[in-house]
PDB file of C-alpha atoms and ligand atoms in Angstrom:
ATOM      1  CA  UNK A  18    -183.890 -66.201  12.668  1.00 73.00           C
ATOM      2  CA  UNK A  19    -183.981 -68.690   9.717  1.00 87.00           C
ATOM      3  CA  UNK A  20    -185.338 -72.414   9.878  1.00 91.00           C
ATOM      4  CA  UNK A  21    -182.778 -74.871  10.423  1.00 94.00           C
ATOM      5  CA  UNK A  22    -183.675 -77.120   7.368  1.00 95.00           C
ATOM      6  CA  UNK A  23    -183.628 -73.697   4.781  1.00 96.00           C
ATOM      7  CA  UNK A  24    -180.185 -73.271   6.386  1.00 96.00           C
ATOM      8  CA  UNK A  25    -178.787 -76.198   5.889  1.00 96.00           C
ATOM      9  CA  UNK A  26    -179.906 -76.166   2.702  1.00 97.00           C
ATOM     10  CA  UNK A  27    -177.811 -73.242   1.788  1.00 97.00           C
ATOM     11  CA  UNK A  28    -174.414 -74.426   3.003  1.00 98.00           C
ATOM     12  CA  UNK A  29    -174.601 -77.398   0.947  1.00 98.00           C
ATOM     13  CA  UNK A  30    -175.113 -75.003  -2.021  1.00 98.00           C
ATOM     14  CA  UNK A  31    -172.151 -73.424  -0.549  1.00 98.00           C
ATOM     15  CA  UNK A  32    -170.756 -77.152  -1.172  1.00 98.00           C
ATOM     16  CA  UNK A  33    -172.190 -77.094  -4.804  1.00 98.00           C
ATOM     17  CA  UNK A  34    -170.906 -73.511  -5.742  1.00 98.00           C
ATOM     18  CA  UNK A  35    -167.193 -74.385  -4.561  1.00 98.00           C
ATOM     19  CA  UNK A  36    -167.379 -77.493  -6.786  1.00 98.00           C
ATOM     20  CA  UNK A  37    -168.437 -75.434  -9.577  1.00 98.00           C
ATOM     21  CA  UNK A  38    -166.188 -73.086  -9.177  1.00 97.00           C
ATOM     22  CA  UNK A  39    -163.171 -75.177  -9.235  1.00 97.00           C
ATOM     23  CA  UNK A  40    -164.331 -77.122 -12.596  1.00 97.00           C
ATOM     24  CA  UNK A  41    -164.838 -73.678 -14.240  1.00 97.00           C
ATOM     25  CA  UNK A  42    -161.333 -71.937 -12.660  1.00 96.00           C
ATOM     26  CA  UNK A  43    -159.786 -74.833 -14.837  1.00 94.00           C
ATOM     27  CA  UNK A  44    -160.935 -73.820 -17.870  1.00 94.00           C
ATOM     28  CA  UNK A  45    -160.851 -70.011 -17.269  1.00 92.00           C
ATOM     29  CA  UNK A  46    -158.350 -68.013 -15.005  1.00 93.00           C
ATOM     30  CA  UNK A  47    -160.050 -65.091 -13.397  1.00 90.00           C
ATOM     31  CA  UNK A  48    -159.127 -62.046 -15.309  1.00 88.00           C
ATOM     32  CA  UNK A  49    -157.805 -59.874 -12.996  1.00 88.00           C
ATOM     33  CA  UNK A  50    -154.252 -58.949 -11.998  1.00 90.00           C
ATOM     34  CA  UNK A  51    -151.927 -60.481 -14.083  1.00 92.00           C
ATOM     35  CA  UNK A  52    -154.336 -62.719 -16.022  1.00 92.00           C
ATOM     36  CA  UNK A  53    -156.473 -59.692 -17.143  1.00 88.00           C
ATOM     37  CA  UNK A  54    -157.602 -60.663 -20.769  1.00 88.00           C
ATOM     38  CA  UNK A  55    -160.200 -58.073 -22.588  1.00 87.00           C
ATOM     39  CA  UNK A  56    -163.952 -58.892 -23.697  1.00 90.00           C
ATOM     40  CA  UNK A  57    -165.322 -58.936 -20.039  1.00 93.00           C
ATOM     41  CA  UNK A  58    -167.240 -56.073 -20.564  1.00 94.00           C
ATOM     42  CA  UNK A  59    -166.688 -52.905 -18.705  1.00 96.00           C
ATOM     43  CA  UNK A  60    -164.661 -52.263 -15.685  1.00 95.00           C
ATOM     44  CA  UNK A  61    -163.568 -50.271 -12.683  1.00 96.00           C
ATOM     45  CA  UNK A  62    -159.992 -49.034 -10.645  1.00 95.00           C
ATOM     46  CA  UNK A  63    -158.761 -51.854  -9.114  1.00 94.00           C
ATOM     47  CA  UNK A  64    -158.387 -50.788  -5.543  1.00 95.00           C
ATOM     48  CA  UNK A  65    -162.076 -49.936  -5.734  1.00 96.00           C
ATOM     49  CA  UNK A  66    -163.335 -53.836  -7.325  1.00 97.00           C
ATOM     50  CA  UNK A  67    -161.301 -54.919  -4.101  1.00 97.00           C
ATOM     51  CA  UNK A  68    -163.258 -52.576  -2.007  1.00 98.00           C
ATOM     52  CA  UNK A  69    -166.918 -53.118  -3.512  1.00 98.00           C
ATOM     53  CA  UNK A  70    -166.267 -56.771  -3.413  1.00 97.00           C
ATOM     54  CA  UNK A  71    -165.213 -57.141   0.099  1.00 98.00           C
ATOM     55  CA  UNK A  72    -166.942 -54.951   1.775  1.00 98.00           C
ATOM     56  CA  UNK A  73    -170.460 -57.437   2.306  1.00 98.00           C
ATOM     57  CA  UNK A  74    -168.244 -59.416   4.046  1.00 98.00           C
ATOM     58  CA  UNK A  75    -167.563 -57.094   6.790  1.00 98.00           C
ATOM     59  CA  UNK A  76    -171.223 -55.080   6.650  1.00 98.00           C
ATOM     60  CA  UNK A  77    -173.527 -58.021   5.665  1.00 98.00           C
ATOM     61  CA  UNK A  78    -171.720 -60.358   8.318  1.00 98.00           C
ATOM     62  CA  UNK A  79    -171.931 -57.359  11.479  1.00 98.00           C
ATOM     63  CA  UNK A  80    -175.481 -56.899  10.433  1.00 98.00           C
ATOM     64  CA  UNK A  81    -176.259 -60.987  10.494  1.00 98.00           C
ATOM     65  CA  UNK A  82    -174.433 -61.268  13.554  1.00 98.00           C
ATOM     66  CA  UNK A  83    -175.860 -58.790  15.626  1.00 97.00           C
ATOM     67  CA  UNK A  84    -179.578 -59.982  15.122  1.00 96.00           C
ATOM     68  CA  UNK A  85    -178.622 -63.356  16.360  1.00 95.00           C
ATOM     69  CA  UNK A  86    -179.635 -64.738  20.037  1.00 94.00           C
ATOM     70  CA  UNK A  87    -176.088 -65.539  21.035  1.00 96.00           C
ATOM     71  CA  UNK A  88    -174.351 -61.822  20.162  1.00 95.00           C
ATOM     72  CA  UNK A  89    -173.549 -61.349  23.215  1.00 96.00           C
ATOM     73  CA  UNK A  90    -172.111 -64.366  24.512  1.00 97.00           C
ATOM     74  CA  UNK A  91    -168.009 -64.819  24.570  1.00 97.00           C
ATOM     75  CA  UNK A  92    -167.612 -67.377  22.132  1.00 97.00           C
ATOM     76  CA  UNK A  93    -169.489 -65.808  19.521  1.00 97.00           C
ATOM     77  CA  UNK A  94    -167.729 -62.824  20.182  1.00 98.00           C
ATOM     78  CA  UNK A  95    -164.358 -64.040  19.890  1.00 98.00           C
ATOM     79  CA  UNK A  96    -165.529 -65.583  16.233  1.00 98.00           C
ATOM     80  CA  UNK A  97    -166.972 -62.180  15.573  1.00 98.00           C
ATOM     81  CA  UNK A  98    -163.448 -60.846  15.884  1.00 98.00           C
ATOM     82  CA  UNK A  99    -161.411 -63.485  14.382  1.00 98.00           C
ATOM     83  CA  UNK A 100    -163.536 -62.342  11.029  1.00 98.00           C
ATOM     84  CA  UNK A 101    -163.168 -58.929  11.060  1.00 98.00           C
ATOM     85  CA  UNK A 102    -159.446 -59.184  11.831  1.00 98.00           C
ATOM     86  CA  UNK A 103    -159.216 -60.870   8.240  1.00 98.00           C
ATOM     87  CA  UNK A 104    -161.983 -58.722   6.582  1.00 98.00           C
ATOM     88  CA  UNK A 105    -161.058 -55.196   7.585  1.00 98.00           C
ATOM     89  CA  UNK A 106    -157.948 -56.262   6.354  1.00 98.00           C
ATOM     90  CA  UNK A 107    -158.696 -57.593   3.252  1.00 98.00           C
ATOM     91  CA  UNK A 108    -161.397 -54.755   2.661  1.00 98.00           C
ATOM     92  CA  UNK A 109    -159.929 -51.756   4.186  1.00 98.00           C
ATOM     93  CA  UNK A 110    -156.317 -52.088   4.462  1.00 98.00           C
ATOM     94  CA  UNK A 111    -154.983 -54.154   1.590  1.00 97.00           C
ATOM     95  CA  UNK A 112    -156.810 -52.305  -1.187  1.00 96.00           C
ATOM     96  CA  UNK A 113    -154.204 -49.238  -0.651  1.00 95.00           C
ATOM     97  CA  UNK A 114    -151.179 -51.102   0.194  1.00 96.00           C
ATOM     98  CA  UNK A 115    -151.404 -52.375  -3.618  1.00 95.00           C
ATOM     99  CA  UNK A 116    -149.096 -50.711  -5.941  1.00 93.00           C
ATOM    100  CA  UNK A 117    -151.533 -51.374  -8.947  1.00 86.00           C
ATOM    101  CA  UNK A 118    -152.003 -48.008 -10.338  1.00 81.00           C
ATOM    102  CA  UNK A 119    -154.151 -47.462 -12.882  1.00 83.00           C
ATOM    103  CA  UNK A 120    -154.984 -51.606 -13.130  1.00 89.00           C
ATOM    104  CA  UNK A 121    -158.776 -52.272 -13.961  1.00 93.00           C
ATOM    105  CA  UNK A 122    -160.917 -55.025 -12.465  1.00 94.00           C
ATOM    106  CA  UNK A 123    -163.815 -56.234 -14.847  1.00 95.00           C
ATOM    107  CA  UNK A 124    -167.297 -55.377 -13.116  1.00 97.00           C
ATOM    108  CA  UNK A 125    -168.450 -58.937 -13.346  1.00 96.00           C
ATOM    109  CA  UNK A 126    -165.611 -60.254 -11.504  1.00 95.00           C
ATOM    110  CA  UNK A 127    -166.859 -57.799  -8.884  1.00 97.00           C
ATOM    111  CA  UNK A 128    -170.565 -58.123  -8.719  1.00 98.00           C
ATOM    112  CA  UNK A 129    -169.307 -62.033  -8.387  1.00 97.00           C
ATOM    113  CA  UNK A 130    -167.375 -61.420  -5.114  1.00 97.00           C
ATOM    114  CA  UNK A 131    -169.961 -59.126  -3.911  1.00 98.00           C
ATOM    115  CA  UNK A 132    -172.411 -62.101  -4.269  1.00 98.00           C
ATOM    116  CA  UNK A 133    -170.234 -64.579  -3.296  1.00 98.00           C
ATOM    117  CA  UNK A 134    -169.019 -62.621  -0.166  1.00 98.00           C
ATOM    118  CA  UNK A 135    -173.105 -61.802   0.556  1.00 98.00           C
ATOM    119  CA  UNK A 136    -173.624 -65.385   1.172  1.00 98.00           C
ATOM    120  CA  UNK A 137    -170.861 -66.567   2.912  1.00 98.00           C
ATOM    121  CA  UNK A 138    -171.141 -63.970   5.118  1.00 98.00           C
ATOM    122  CA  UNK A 139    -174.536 -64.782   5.732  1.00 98.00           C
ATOM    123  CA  UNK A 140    -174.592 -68.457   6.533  1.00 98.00           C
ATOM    124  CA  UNK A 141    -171.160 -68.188   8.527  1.00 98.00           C
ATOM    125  CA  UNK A 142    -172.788 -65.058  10.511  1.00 98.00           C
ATOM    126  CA  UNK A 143    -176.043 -67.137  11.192  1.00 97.00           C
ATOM    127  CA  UNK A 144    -174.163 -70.239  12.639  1.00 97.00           C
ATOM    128  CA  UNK A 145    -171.881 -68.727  14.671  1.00 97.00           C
ATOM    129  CA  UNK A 146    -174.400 -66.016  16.273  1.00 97.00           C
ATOM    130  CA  UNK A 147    -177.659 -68.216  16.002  1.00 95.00           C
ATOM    131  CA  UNK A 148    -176.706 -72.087  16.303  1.00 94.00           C
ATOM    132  CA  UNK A 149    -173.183 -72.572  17.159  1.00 93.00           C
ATOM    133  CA  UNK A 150    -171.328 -73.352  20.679  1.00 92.00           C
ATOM    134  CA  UNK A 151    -172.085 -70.761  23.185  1.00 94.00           C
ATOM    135  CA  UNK A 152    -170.551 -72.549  26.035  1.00 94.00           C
ATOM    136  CA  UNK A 153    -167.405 -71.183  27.298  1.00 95.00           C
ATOM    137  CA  UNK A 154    -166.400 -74.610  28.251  1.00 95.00           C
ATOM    138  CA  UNK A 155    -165.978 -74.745  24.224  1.00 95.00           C
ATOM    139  CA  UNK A 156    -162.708 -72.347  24.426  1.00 96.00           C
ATOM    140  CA  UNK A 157    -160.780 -75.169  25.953  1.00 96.00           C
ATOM    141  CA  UNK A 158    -161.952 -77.884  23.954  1.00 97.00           C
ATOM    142  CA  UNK A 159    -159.276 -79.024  21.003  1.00 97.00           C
ATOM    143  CA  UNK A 160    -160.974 -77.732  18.265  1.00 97.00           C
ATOM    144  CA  UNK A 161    -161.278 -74.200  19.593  1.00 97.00           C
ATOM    145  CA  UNK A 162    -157.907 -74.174  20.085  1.00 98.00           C
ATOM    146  CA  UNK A 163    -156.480 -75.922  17.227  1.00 98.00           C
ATOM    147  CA  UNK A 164    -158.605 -73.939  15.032  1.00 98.00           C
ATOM    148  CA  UNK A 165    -157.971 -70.523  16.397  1.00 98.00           C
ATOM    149  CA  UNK A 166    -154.092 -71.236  16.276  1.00 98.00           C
ATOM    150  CA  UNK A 167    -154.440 -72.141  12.682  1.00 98.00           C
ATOM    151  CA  UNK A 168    -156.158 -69.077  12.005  1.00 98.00           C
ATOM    152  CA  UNK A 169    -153.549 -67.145  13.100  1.00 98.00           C
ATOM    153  CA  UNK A 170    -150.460 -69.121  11.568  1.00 98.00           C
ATOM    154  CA  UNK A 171    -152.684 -68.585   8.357  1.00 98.00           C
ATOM    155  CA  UNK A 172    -153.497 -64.954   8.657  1.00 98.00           C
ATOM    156  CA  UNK A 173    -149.511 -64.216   9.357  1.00 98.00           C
ATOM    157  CA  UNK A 174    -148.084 -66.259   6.089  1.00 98.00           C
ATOM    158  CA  UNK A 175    -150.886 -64.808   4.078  1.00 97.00           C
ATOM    159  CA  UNK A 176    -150.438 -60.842   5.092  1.00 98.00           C
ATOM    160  CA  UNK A 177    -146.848 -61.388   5.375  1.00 98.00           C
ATOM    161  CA  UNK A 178    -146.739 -62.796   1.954  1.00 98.00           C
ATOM    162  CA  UNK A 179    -148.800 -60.522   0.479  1.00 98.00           C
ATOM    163  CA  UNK A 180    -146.268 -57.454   1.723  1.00 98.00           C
ATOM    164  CA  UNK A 181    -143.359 -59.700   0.425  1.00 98.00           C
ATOM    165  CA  UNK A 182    -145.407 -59.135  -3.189  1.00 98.00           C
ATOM    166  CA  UNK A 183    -146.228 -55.347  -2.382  1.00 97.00           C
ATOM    167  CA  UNK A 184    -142.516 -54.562  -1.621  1.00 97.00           C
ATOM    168  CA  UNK A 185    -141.442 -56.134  -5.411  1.00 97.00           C
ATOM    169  CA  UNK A 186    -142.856 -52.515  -6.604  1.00 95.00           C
ATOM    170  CA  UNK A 187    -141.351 -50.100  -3.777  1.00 93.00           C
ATOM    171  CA  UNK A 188    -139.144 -48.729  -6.504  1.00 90.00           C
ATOM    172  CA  UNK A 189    -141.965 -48.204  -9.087  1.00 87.00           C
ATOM    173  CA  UNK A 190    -143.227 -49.303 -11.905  1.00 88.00           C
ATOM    174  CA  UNK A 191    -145.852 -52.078 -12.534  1.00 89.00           C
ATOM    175  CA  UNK A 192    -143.549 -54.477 -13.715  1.00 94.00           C
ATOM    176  CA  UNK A 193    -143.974 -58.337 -12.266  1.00 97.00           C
ATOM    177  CA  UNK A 194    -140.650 -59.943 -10.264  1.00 97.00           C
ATOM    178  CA  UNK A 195    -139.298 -62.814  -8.258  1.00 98.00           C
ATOM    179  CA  UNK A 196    -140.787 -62.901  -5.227  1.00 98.00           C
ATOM    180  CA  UNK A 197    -137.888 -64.692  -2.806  1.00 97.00           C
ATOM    181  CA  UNK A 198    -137.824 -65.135   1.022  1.00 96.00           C
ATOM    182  CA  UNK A 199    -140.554 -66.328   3.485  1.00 96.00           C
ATOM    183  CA  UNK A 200    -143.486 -68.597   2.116  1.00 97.00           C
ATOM    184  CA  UNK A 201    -141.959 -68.186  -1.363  1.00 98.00           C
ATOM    185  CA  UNK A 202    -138.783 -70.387  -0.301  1.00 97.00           C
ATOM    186  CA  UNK A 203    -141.223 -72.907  -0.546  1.00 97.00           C
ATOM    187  CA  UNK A 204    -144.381 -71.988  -2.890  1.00 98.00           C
ATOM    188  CA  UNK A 205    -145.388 -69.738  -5.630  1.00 98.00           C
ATOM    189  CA  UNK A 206    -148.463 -68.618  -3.635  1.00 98.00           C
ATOM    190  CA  UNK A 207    -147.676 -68.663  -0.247  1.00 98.00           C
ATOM    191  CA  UNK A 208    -150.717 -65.666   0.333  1.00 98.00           C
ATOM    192  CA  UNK A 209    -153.317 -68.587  -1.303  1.00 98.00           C
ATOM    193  CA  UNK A 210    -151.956 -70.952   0.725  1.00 98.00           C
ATOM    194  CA  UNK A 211    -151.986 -68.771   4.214  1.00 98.00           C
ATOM    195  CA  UNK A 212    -155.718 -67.990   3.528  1.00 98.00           C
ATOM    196  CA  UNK A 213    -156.445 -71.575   2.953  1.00 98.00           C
ATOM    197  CA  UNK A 214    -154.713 -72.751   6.294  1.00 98.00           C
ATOM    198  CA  UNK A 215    -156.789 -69.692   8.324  1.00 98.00           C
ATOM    199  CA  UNK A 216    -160.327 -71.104   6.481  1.00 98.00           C
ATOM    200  CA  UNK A 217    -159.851 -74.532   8.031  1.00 98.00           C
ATOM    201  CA  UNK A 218    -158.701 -72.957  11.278  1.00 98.00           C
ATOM    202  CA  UNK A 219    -161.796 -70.970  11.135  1.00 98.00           C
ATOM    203  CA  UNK A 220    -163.755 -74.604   9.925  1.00 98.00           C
ATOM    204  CA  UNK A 221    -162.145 -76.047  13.234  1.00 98.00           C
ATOM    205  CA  UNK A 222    -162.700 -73.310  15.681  1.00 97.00           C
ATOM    206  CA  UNK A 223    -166.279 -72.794  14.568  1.00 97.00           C
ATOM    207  CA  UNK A 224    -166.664 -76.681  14.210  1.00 95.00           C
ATOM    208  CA  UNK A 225    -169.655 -75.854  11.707  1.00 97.00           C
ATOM    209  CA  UNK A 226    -170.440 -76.871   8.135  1.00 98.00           C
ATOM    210  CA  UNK A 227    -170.583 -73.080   6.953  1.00 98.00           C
ATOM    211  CA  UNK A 228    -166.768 -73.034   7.869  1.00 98.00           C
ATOM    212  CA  UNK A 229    -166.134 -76.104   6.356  1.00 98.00           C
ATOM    213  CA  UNK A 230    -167.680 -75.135   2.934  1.00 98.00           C
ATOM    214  CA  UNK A 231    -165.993 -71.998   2.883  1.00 98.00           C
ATOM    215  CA  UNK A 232    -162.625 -73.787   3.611  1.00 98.00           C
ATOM    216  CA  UNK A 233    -163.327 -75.937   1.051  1.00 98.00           C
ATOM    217  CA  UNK A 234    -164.603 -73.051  -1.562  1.00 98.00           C
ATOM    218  CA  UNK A 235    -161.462 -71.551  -0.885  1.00 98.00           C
ATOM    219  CA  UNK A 236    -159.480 -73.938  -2.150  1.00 97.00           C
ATOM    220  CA  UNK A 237    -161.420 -74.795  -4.711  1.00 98.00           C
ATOM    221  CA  UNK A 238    -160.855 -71.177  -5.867  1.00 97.00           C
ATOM    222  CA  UNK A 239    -157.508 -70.437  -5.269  1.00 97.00           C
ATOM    223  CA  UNK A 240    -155.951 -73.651  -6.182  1.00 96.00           C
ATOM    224  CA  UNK A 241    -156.586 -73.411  -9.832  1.00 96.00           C
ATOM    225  CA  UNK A 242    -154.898 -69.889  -9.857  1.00 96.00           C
ATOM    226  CA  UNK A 243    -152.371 -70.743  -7.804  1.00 97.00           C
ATOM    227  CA  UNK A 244    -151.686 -73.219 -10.330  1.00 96.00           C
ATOM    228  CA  UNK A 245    -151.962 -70.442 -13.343  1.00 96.00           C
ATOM    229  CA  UNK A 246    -149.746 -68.633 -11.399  1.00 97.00           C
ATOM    230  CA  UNK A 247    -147.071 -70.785 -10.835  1.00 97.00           C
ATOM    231  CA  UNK A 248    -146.977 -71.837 -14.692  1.00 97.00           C
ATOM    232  CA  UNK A 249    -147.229 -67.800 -15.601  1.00 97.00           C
ATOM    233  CA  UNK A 250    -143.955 -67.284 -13.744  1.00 98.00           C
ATOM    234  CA  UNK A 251    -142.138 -70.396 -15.256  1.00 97.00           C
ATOM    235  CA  UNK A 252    -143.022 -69.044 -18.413  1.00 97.00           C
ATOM    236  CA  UNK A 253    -142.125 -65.526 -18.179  1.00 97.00           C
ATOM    237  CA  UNK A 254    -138.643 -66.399 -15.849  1.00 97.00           C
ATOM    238  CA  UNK A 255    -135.821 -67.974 -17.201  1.00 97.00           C
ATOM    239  CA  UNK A 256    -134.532 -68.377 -13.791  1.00 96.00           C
ATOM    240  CA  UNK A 257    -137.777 -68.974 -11.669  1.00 97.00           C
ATOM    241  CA  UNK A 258    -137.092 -71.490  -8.666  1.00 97.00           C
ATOM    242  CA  UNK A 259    -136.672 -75.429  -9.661  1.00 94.00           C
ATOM    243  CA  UNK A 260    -137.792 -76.537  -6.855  1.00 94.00           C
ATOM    244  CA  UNK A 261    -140.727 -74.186  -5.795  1.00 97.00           C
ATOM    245  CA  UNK A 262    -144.282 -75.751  -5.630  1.00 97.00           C
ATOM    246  CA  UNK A 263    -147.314 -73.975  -7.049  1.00 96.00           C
ATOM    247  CA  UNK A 264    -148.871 -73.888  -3.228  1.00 94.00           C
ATOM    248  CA  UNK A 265    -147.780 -77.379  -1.387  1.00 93.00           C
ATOM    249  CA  UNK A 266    -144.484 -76.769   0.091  1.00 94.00           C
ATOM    250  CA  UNK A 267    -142.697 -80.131  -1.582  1.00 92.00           C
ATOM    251  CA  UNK A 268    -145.677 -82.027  -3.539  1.00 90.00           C
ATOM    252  CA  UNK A 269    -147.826 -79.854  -5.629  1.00 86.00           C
TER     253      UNK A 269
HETATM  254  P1  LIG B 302    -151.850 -61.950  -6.304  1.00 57.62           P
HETATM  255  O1  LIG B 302    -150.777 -62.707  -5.624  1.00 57.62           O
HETATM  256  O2  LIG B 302    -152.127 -62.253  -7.722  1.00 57.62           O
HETATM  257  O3  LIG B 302    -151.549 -60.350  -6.240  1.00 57.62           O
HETATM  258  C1  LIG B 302    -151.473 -59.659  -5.041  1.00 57.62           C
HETATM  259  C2  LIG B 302    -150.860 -58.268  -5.308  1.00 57.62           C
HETATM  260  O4  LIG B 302    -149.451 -58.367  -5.513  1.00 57.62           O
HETATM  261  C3  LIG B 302    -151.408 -57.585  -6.571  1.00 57.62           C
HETATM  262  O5  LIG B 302    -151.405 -56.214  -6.339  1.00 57.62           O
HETATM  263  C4  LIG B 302    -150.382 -57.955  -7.645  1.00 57.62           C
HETATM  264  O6  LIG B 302    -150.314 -57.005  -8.692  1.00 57.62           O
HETATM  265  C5  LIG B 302    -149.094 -57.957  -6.844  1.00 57.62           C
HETATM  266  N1  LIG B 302    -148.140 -58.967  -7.337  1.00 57.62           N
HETATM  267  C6  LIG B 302    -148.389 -60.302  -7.419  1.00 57.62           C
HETATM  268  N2  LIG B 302    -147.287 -60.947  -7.851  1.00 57.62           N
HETATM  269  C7  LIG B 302    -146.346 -59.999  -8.076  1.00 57.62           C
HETATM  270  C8  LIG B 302    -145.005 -60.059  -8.562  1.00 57.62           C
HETATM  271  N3  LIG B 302    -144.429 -61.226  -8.867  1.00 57.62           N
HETATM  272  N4  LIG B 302    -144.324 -58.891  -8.702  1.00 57.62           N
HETATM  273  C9  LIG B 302    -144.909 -57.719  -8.356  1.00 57.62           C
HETATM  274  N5  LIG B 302    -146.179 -57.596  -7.873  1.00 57.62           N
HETATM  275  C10 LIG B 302    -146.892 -58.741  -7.747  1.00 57.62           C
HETATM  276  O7  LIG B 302    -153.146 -62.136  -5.385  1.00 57.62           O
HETATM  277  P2  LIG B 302    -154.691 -61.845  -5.714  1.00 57.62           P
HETATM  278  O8  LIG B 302    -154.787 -60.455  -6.250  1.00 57.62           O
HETATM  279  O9  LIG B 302    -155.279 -62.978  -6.472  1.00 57.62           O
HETATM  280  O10 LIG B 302    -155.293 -61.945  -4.225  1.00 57.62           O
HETATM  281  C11 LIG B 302    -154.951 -60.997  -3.242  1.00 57.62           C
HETATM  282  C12 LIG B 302    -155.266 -61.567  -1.868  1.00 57.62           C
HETATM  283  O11 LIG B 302    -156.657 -61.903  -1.780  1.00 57.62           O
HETATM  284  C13 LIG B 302    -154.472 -62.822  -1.534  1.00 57.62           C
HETATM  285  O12 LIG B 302    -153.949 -62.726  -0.225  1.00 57.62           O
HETATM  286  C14 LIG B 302    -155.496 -63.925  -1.627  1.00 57.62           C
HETATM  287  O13 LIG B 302    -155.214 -64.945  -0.684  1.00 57.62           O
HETATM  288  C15 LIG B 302    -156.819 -63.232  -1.329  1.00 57.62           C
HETATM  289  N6  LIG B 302    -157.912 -63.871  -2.079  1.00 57.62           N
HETATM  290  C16 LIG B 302    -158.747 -64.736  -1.415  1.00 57.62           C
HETATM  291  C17 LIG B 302    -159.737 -65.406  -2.071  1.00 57.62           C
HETATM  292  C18 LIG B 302    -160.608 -66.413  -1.367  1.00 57.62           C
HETATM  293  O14 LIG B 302    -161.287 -67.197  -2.046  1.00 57.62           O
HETATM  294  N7  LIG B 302    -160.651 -66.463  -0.045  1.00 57.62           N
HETATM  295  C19 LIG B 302    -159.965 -65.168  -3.506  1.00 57.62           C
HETATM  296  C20 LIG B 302    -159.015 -64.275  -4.120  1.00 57.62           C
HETATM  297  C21 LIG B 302    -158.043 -63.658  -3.408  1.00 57.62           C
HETATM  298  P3  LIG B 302    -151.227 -57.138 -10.049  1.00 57.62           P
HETATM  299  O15 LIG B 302    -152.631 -56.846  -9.617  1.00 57.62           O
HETATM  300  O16 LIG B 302    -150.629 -56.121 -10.946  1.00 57.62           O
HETATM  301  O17 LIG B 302    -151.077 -58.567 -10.542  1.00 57.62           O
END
């Protein structure tokens, strides 16, 4: 399917990329949602950049997968699913739970994801269909387990947290409040910090260098805006939390 060395030379760009982007996300928040900021050329309806950006993820990754040697096999499988779960989600679902009408996304933040997602897609669909465990001895092992748990725990704070921030807007309006309960007893961004707990679930599980870089690009990216987040709503509420974290429930 691909030569091993050419592989592995992509996941540690994955490495490079995730490095680069946190460097750069500390200099510049990525203008979208609240941080929108004009002069990024043109743009497009929100739900749709959310679409268009996602949707490699689920297409480019089923299309990887299913040319691989092992697509058949069970363990493979149950990875297959574990990814979808979070990227039908993410690509189908979420887009039109949002209460973000009439909210642009700037094209280039878009055409980023869609590259971004392209890749990751690729080299995570390549291990886990081509070169990693087939075995379904691997299902009991600890990281299988450990990691697949994770995933979960992650996936439920971050959808849960994102329909804590969806419900802020049931009674109209675009207008940006507290959000209280759940994750955000605790953290600004609880939904950055489920997603980051599912990655290295996903790392574990998959016990592969592509998931590893991706966990690690993930927080890479959504640290810094969890951190611009958590300063945007000390700023704009008088009353915001004391004690709430940016994303670290008690340090950070
Ligand atoms: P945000 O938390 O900024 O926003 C999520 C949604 O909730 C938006 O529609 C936003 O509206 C709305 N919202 C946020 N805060 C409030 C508030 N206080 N009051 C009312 N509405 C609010 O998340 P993102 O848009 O950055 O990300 C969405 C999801 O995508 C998250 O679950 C995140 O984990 C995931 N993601 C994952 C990445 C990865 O690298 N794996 C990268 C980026 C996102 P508005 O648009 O008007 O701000």
């Amino acid at each position: 399917m691909i030569d091993r060395s050419v592989y592995n030379g992509c996941v540690t760009v994955m490495f490079a990329l995730a490095i680069a982007t946190y460097f750069t996300l500390r200099k510049i928040t990525a203008p979208y949602g609240r941080h929108i900021t004009s002069g990024w050329g043109p743009s497009l309806p929100n739900r749709w950049g959310w679409v268009i950006m996602e949707l490699p993820a689920v297409v480019v990754f089923a299309f990887v997968y299913f040319k691989g040697a092992h697509r058949l096999a069970v363990v493979p499988v149950s990875f297959f699913c574990l990814w979808q779960l979070h990227y039908v989600y993410r690509t189908f679902i979420f887009p039109w739970l949002i209460r973000t009408a009439n909210k642009k996304m700037p094209v280039v933040i878009v055409l980023l994801g869609v590259a971004f997602n392209t890749f990751n897609a690729f080299i995570n669909a390549v291990w886990i269909s081509h070169f990693g465990p087939t075995a379904l001895s691997w299902m009991w092992r600890v990281p299988f387990i450990a990691g697949v748990i994770l995933f979960i725990i992650g996936f439920i704070l971050h959808v849960s947290s994102d329909a804590t921030l969806i419900k802020l807007r049931s009674a109209g309006g675009q207008e940006y409040h507290i959000p209280r309960g759940g994750g955000y007893r605790f953290v600004s961004c609880p939904n950055y910090l489920g997603e980051i707990i599912q990655w290295m679930g996903w790392a574990l599980a998959t016990f592969s260098l592509a998931g590893l870089a991706f966990a690690v690009y993930t927080v890479c990216n959504l640290l810094p805006r969890a951190l611009d987040h958590h300063r945007w709503y000390q700023k704009n509420f008088a009353d915001y939390p004391r004690r709430r974290m940016a994303m670290i429930p008690f340090l950070w």
